[in-house]
Coordinates of C-alpha atoms and ligand atoms in Angstrom, one line a residue:
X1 CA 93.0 103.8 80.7
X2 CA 96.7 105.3 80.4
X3 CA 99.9 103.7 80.4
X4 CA 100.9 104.2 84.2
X5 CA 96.8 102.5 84.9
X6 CA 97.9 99.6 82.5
X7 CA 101.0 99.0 83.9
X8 CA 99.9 98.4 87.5
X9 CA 97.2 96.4 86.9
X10 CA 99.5 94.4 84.8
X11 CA 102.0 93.8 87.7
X12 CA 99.0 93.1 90.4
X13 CA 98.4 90.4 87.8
X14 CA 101.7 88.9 87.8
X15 CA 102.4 89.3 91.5
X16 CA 104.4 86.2 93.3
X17 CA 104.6 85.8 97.1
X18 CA 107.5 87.5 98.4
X19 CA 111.0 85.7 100.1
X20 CA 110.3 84.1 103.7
X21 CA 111.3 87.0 106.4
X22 CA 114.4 87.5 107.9
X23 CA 113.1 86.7 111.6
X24 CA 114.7 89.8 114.0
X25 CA 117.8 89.3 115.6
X26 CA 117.3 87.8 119.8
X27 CA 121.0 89.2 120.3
X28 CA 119.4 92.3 122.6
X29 CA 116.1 92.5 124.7
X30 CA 113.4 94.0 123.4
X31 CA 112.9 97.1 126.3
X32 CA 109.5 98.0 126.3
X33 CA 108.9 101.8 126.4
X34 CA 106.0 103.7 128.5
X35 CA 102.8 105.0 126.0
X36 CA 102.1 106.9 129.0
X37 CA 105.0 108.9 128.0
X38 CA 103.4 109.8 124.6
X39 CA 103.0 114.0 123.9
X40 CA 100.0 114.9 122.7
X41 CA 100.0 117.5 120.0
X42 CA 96.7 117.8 118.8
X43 CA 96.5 118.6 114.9
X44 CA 93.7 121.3 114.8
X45 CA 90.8 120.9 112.3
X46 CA 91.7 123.1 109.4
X47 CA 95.3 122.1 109.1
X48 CA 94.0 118.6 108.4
X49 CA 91.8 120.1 105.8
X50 CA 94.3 122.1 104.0
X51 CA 96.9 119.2 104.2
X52 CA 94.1 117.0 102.9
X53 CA 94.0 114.5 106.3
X54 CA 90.6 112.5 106.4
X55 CA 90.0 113.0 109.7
X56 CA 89.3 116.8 109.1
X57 CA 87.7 115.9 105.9
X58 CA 83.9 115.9 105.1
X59 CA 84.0 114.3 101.0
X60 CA 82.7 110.9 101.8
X61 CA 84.5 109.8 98.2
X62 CA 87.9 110.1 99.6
X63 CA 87.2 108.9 103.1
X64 CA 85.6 106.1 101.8
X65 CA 89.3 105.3 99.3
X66 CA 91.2 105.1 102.3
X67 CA 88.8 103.2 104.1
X68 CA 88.7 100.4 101.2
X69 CA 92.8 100.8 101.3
X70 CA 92.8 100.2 105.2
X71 CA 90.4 97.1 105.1
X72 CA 92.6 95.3 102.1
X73 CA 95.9 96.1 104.1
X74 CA 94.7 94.9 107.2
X75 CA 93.0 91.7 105.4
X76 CA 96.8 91.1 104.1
X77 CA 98.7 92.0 106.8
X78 CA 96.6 89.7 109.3
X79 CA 96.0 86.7 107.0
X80 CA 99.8 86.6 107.1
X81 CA 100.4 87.8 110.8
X82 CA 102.8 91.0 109.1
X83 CA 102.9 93.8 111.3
X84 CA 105.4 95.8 109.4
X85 CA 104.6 97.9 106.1
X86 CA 106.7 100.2 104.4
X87 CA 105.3 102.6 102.1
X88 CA 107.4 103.7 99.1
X89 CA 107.4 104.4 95.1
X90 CA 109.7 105.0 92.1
X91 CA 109.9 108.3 92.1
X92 CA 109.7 111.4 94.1
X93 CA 106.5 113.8 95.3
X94 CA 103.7 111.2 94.4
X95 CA 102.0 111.3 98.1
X96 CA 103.8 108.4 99.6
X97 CA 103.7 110.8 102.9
X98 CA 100.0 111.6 102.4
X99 CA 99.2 108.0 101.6
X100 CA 100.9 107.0 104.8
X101 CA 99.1 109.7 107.2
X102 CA 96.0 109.1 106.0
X103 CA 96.4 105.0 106.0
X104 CA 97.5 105.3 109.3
X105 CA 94.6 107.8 110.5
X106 CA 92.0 104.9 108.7
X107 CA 93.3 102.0 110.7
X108 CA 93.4 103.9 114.2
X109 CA 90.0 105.0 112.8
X110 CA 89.2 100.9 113.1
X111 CA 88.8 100.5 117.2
X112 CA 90.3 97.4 117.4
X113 CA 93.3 98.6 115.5
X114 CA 96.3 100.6 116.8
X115 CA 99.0 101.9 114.4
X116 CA 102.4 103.5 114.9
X117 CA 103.6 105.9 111.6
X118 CA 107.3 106.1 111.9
X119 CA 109.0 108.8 109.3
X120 CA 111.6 106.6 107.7
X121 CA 112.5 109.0 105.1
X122 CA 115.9 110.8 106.5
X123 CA 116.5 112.2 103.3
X124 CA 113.1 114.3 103.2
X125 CA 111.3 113.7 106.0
X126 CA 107.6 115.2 105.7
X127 CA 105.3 113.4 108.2
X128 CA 105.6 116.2 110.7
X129 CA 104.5 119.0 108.3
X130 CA 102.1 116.9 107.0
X131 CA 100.5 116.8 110.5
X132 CA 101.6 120.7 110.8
X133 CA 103.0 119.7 114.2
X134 CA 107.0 120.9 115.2
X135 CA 108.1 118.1 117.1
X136 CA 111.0 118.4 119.7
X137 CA 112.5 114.9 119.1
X138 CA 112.8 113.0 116.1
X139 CA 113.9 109.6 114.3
X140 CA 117.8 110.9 114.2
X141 CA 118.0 111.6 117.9
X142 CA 117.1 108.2 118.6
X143 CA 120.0 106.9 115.8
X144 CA 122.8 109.2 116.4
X145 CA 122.1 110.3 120.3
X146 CA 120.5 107.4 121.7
X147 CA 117.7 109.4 123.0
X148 CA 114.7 107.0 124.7
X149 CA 112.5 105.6 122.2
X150 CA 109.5 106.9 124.2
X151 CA 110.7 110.9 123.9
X152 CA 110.1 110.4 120.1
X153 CA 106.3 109.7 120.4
X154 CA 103.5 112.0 119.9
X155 CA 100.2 111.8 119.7
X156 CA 98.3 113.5 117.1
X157 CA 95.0 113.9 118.2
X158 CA 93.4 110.5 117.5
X159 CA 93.3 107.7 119.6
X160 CA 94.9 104.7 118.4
X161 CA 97.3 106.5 116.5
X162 CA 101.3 107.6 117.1
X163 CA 103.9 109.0 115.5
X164 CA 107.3 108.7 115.4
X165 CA 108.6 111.9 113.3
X166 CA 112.0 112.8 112.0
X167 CA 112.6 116.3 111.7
X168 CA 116.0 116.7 110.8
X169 CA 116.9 116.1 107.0
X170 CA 120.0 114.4 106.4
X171 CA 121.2 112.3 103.4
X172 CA 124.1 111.3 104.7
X173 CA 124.5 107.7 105.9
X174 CA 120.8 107.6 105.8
X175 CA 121.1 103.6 104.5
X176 CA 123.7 103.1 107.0
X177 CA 121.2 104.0 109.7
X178 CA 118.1 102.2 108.4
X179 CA 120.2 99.2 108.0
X180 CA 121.4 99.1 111.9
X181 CA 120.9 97.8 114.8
X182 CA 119.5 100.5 116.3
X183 CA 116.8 100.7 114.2
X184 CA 116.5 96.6 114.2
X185 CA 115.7 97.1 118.0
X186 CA 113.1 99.9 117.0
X187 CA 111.4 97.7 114.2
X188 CA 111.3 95.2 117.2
X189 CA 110.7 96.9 120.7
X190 CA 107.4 98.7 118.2
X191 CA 106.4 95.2 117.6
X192 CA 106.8 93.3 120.9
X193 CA 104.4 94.9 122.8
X194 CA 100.8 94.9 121.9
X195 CA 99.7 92.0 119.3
X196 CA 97.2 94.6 117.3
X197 CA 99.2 97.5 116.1
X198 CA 100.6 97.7 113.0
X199 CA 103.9 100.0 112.4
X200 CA 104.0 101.4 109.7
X201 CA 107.1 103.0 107.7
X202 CA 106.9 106.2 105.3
X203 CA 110.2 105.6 103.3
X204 CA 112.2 107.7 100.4
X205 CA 111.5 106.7 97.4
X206 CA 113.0 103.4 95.7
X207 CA 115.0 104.7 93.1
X208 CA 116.8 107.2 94.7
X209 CA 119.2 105.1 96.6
X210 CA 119.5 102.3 98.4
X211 CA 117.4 103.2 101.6
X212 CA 114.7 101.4 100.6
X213 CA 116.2 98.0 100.2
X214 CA 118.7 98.5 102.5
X215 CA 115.7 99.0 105.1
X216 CA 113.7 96.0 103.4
X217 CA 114.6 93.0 105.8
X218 CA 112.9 94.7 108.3
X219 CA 109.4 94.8 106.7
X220 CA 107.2 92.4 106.5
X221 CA 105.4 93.8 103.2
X222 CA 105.4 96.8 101.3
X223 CA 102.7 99.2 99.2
X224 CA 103.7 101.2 96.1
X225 CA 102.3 104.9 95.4
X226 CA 102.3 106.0 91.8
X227 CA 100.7 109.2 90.9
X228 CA 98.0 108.9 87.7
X229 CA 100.3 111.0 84.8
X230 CA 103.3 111.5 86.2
X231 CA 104.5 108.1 87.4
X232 CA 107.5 106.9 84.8
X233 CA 106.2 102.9 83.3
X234 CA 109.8 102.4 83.1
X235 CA 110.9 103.5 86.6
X236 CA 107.4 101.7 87.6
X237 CA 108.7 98.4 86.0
X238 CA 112.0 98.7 87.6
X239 CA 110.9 99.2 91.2
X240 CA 108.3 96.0 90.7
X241 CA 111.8 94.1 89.6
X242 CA 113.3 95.3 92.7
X243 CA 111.1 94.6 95.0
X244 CA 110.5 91.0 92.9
X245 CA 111.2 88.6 95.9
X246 CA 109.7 90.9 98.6
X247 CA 105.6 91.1 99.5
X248 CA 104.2 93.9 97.5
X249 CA 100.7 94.1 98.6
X250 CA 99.4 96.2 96.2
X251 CA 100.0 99.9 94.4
X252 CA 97.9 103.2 95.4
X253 CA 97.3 105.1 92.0
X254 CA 97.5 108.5 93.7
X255 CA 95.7 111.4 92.1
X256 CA 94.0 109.4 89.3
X257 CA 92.3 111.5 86.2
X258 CA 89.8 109.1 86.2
X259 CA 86.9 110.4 86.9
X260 CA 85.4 109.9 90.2
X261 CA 88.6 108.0 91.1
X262 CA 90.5 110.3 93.4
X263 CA 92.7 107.3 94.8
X264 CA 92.3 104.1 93.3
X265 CA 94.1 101.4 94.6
X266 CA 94.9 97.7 92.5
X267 CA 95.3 95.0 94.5
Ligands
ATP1 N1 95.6 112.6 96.0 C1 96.1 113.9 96.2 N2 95.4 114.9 95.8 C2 95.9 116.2 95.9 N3 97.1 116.5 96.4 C3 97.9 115.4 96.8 C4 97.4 114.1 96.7 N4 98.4 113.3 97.2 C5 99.4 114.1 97.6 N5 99.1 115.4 97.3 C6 100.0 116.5 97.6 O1 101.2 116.4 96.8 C7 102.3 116.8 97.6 C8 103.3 115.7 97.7 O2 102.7 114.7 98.6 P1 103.6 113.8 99.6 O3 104.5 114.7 100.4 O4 102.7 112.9 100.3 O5 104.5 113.1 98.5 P2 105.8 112.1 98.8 O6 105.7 111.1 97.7 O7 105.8 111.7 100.2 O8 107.0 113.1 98.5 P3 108.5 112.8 98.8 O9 109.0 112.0 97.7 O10 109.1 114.2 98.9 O11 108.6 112.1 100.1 C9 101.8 117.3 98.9 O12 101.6 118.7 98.8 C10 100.4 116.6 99.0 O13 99.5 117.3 99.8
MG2 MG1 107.3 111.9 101.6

């Protein structure tokens, strides 16, 4: 087993319950939006083959990861009545946005179980190409133009499952406007509504500013990619001490060299 292997099962084994929540602020209503308002851009067969998406895929192996991922997250998330996850690593380019797609495509896969995806990651936000889909609205619109939360959400295809993209890069302010109020009300209004769906949050990763924790009281839990090889142990062990008093359900080791371990995932 290599260092990177070592060192996550090593930090699964030390794991400590995260800080109690910060409960969202009452100060403004939650306004539910209209799903009826949801575009539907359906994601066409072989670009979620070539962007590796498990609803276009037919290797069983990989499927059957994600699937073992979504049942442990949803175990977690519902034993503790979480509905907010944020997805996030040390370092850059591991497949935090992959990770995130697919997760979310697993649980809406689950029939019981809806899931939002919003692209949290203002500073290289990917979720869109991922899905190969151009969207007309995005995250920033919402922050900085106050467009309607329900202009932002598309439908990719798959029942069960929306997205809330973010199409235009920008790195400046991007804490700022993680850490408002705006974005408070989002995290809330994608709550309130129906008790089953989870929301989940594809975020920059941890070490290249202070998004991450900025955007932290927010979330109920996180999960950690790392990718087999390239994954720093020393950036790894700084990003567990970061996120020390927050609930760290596990970490995905994304593209593993192990053989016939495409995705493992420690818990
Ligand atoms: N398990 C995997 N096997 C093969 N390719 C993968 C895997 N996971 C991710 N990739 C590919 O690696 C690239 C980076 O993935 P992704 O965009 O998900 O990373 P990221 O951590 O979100 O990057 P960023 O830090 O830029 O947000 C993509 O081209 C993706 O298709
Ligand atoms: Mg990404």
């Amino acid at each position: 087993m290599d260092r990177i292997s070592k060192a996550v099962e090593l930090a699964a084994e030390k794991r400590q319950p995260g800080k109690p929540k910060k409960p969202l602020s009452r100060s403004e209503s939650a306004q539910p939006f209209e799903y009826t308002k949801t575009r539907r851009i359906v994601v066409q067969p072989e670009v979620m083959r070539e962007n590796r998406l498990i609803a276009g895929s037919d290797q069983q192996i990989i499927i059957d990861a994600y699937k073992l991922l979504r049942t442990r997250v949803l175990h977690r998330m519902q034993q503790n009545n979480w509905r907010t996850l944020g997805i996030t690593s040390p370092g850059a380019n591991v497949g935090k946005t992959l990770t995130s797609v697919n997760l979310a495509i697993s649980i809406a896969m689950k029939h019981e179980n809806t899931v939002v995806l919003v692209d949290a990651d203002l500073r290289r936000p990917s979720v869109h190409k991922c899905l190969g889909i151009e969207p007309e609205h995005g995250l920033l619109d919402y922050l900085e133009d106050d467009i309607p939360i329900d202009q932002m959400l598309i439908n990719p295809g798959i029942d069960g499952f929306v997205v809330i993209p973010s199409h235009n890069h920008s790195h400046a302010r991007s804490s700022e406007r993680l850490s408002s109020t705006k974005m408070e009300r989002l995290v809330r209004e994608l709550t309130a509504r129906y008790p089953d769906r989870l929301v989940l949050f594809d975020l920059p990763p941890i070490l290249v500013g202070d998004d991450v924790e900025a955007f932290s009281p927010y979330l109920d839990a996180f999960l950690l990619v790392v990718e087999d090889g390239k994954t720093d142990i020393v950036e790894y062990a700084k990003t567990i001490e970061i996120l020390e008093h927050e609930d760290v359900l596990g970490t995905v080791l994304n593209k593993s060299n192990e053989p016939g371990h495409g995705y493992d995932y420690y818990y």
